[in-house]
mmCIF file of C-alpha atoms in Angstrom:
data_model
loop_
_atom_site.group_PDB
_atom_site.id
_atom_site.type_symbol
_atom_site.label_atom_id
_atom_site.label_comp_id
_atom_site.label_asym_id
_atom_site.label_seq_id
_atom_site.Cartn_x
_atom_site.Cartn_y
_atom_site.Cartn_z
ATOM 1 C CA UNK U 1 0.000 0.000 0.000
ATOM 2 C CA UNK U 2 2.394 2.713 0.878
ATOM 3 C CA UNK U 3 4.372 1.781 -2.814
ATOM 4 C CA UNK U 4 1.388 2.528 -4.357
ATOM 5 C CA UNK U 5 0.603 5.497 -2.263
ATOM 6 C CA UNK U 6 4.233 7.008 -2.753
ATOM 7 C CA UNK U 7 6.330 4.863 -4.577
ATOM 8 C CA UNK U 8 5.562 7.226 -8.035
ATOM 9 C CA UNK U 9 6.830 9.803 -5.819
ATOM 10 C CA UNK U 10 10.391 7.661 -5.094
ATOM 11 C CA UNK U 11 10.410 6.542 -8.606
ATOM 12 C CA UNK U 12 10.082 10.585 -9.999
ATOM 13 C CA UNK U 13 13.055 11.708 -7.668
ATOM 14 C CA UNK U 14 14.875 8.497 -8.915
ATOM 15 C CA UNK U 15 14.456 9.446 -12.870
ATOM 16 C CA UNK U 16 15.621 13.192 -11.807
ATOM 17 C CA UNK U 17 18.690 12.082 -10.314
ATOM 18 C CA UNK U 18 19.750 9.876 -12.782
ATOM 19 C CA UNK U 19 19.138 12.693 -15.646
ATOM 20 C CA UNK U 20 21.152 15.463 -13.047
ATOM 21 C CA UNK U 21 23.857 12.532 -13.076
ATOM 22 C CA UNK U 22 24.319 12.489 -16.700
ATOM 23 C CA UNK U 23 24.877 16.178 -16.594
ATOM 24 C CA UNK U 24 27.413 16.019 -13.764
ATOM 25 C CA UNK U 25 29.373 13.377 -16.034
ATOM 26 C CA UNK U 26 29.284 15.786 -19.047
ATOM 27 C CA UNK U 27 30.648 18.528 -16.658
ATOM 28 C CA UNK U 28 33.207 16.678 -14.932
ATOM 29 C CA UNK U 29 34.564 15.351 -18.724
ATOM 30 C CA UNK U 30 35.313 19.180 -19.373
ATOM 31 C CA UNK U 31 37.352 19.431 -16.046
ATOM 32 C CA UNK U 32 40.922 18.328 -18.020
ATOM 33 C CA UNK U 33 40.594 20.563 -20.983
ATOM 34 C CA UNK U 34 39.300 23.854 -18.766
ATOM 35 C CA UNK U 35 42.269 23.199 -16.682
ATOM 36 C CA UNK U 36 44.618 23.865 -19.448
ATOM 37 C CA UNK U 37 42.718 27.377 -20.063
ATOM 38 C CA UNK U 38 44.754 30.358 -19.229
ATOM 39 C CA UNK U 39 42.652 32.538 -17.071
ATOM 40 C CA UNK U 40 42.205 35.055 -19.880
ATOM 41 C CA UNK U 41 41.099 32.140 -22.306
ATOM 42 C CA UNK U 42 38.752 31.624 -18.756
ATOM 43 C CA UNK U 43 37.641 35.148 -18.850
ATOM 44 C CA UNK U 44 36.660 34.812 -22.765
ATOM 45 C CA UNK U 45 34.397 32.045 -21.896
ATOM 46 C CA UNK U 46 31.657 34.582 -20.394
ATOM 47 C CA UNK U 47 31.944 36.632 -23.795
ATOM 48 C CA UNK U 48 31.414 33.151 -25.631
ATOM 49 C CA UNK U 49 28.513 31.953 -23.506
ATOM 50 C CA UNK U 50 26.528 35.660 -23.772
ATOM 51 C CA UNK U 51 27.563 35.528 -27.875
ATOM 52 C CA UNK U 52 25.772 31.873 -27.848
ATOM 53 C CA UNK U 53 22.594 33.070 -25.786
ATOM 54 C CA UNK U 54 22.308 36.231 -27.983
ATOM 55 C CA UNK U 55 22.382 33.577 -31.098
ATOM 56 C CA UNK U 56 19.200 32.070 -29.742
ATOM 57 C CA UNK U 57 21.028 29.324 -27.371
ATOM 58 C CA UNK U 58 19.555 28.033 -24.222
ATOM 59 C CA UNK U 59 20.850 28.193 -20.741
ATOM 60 C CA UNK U 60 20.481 24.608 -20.347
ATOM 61 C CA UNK U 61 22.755 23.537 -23.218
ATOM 62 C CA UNK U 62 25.231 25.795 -21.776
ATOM 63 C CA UNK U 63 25.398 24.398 -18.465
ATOM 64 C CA UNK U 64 27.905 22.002 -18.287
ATOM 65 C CA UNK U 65 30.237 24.445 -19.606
ATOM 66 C CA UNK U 66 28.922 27.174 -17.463
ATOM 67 C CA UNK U 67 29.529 25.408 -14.284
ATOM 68 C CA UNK U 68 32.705 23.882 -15.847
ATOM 69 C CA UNK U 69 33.864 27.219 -15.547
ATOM 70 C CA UNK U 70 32.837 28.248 -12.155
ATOM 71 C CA UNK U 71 34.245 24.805 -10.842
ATOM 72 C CA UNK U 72 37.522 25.653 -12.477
ATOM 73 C CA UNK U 73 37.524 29.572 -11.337
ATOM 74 C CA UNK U 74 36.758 28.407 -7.926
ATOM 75 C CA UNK U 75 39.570 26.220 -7.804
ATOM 76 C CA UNK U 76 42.125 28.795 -9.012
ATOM 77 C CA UNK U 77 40.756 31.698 -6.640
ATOM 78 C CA UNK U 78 39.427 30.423 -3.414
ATOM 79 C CA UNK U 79 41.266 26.734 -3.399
ATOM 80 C CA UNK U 80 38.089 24.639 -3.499
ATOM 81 C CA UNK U 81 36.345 22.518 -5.811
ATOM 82 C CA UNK U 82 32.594 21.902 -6.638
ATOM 83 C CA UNK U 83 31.787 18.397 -5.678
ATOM 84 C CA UNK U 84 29.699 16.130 -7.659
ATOM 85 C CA UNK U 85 26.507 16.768 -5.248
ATOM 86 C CA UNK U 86 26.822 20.514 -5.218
ATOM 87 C CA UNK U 87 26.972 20.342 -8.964
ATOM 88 C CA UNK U 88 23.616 18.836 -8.630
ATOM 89 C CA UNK U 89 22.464 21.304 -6.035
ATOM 90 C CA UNK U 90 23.818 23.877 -8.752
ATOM 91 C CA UNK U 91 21.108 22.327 -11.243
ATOM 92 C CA UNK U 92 18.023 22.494 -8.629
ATOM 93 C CA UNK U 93 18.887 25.861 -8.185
ATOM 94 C CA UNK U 94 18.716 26.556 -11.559
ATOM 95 C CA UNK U 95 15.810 24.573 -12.594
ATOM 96 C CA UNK U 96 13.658 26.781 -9.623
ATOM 97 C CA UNK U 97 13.809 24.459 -7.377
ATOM 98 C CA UNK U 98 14.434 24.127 -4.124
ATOM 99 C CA UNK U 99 17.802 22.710 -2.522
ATOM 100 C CA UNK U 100 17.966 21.909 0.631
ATOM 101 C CA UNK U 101 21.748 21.658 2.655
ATOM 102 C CA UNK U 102 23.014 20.853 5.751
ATOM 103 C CA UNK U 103 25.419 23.681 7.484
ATOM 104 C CA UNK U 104 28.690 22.602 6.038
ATOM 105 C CA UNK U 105 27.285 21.362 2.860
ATOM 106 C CA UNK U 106 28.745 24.221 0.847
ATOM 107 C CA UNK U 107 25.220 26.179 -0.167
ATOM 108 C CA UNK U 108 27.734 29.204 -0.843
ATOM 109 C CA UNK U 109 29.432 27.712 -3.286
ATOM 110 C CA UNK U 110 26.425 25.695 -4.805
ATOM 111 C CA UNK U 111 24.838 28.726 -4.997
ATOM 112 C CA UNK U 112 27.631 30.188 -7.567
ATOM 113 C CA UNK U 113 26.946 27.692 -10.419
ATOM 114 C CA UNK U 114 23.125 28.869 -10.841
ATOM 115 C CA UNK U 115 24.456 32.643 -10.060
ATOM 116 C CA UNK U 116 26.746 32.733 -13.084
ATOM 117 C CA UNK U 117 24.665 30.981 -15.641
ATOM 118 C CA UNK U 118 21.728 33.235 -15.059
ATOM 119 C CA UNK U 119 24.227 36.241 -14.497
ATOM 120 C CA UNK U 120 24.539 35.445 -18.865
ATOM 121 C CA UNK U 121 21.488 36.818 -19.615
ATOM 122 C CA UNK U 122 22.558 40.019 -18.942
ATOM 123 C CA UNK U 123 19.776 40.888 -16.716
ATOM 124 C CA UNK U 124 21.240 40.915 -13.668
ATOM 125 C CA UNK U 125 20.906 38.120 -10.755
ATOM 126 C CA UNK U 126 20.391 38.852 -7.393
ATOM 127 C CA UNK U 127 21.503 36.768 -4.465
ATOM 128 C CA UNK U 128 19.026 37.066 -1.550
ATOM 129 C CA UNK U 129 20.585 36.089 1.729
ATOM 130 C CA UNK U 130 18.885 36.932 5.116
ATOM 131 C CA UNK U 131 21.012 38.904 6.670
ATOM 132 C CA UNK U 132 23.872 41.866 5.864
ATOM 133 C CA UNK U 133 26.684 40.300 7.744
ATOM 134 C CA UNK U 134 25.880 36.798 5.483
ATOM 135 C CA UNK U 135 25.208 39.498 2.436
ATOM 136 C CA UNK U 136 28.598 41.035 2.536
ATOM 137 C CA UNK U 137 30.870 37.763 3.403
ATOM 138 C CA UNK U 138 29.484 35.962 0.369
ATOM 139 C CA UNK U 139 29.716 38.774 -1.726
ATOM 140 C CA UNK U 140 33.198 39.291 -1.055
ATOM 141 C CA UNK U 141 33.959 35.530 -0.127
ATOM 142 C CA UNK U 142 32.236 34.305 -3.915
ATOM 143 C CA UNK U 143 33.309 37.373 -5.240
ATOM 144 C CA UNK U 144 36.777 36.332 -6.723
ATOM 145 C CA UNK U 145 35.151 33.501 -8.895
ATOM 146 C CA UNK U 146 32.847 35.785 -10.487
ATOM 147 C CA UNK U 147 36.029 37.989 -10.804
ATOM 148 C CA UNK U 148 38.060 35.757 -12.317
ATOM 149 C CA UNK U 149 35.216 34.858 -15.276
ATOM 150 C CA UNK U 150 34.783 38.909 -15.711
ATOM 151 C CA UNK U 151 31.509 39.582 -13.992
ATOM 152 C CA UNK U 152 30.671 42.692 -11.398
ATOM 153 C CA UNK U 153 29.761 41.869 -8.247
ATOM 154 C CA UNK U 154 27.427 44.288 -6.366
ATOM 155 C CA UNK U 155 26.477 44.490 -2.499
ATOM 156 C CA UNK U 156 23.143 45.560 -0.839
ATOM 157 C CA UNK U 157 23.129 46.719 2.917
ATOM 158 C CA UNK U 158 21.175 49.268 5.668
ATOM 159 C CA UNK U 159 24.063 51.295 5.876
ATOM 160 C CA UNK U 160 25.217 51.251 2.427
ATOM 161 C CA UNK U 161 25.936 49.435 -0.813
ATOM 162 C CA UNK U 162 29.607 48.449 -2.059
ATOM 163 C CA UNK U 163 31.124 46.954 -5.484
ATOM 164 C CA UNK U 164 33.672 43.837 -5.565
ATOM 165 C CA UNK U 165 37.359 45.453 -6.506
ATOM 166 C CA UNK U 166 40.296 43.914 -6.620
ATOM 167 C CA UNK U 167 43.673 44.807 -4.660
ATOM 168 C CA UNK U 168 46.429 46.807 -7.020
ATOM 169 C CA UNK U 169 48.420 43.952 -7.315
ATOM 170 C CA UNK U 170 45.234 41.633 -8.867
ATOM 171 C CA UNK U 171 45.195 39.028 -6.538
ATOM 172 C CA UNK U 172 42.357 37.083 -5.898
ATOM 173 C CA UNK U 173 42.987 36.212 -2.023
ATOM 174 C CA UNK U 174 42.970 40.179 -1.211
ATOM 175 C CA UNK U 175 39.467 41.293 -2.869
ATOM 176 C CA UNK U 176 37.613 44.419 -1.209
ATOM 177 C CA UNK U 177 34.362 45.815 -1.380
ATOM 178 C CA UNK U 178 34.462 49.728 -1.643
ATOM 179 C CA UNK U 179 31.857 51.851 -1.134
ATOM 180 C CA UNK U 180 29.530 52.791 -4.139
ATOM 181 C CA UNK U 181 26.091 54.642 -5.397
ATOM 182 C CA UNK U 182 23.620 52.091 -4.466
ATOM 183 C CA UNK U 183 22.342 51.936 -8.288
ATOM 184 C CA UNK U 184 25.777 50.827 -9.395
ATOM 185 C CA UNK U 185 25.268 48.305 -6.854
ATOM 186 C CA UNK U 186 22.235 46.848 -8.918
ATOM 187 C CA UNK U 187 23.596 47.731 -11.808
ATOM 188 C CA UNK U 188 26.633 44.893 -11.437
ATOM 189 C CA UNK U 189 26.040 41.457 -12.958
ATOM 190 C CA UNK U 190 25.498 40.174 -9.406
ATOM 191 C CA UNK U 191 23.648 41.670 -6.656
ATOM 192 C CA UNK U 192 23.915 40.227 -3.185
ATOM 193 C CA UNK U 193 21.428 41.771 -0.339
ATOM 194 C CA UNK U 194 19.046 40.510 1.754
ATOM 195 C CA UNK U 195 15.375 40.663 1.466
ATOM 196 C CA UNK U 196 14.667 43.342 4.101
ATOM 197 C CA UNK U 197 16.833 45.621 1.636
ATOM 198 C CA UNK U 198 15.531 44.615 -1.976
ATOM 199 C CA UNK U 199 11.912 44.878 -0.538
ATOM 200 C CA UNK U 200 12.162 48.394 0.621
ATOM 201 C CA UNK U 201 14.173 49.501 -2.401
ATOM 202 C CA UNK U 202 11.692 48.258 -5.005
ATOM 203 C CA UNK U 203 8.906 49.661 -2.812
ATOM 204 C CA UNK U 204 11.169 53.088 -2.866
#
């Protein structure tokens, strides 16, 4: 009785994890050859990816690709490397659903996969955390991935808004946020705030 009652439901989540698996495997098979980009050939990908959606492209052919790259950037800036199961989470994200972590699962860094491939559009994405303190150490934690694959990175809080800039020297272990006009702050490919602060500013 309770296969009956349920067991569609098993068998559903079943058929969506094998389909997520096939599209880990296509992303972890680009993990050699992305290693061997220079971080300028990196950087280019971003201009490639927003040439292919403009050309009528979907985001969900460029995926594995996409979050090829942010595996790869991640690895070269903060030292860390997307795991098989966060590339999934990456997918759930994407596909509007929801994803749900354990403290010390890495939702930060899942959350970077979905982040850039909608950040292509060139819309603007907005990363909705619930508090500032959580706001501005993800901005500026993340922030050097996005950096590294030429995307802005904009900040959201009560007592100001700040833009992702990098040290004089370049390096990706010394990133800042420095003040800035709170529309530049939207204005940046990424936008990370909490909802207290994107509710009253839209209602503003």
């Amino acid at each position: 009785m309770f296969k009956k009652m349920f067991g569609f439901l098993v068998d559903s989540n079943e058929k969506t994890l094998k389909s997520m698996q096939l599209v880990v495997e296509k992303v972890n098979n680009l993990e050699m050859s992305w290693s061997l980009l220079s971080s300028q050939d990196l950087r280019e990908k971003t201009r490639e990816f927003a040439t292919r959606l403009a050309s009528g492209e979907e985001l969900d052919v460029l995926l594995p690709e996409a979050f090829a790259s942010v595996r790869e950037a991640a690895k070269r800036t903060l030292g860390q490397r997307h795991f098989d199961v966060q590339i999934m989470g990456g997918m759930t994200l994407h596909y509007g659903q929801v994803a749900e972590m354990k403290t010390g699962e890495g939702k930060t860094m899942v959350a970077t996969l979905s982040v850039y491939l909608n950040a292509l559009v060139g819309l603007g994405v907005h990363v909705v955390t619930v508090n500032d303190y959580l706001a501005k150490r993800d901005a500026q934690w993340m922030g050097p991935i996005y950096s590294l694959l030429g995307l802005s990175v904009g900040c959201i809080q009560q007592d100001g808004s700040f833009l992702l800039a990098m040290n004089e020297a370049g390096a990706y272990s010394d990133i800042k946020l420095v003040s800035a006009i709170r529309k530049d702050a939207y204005l940046a490919d990424i936008t990370y705030g909490t909802n207290n602060e994107f509710g009253f500013d839209y209602l503003r």
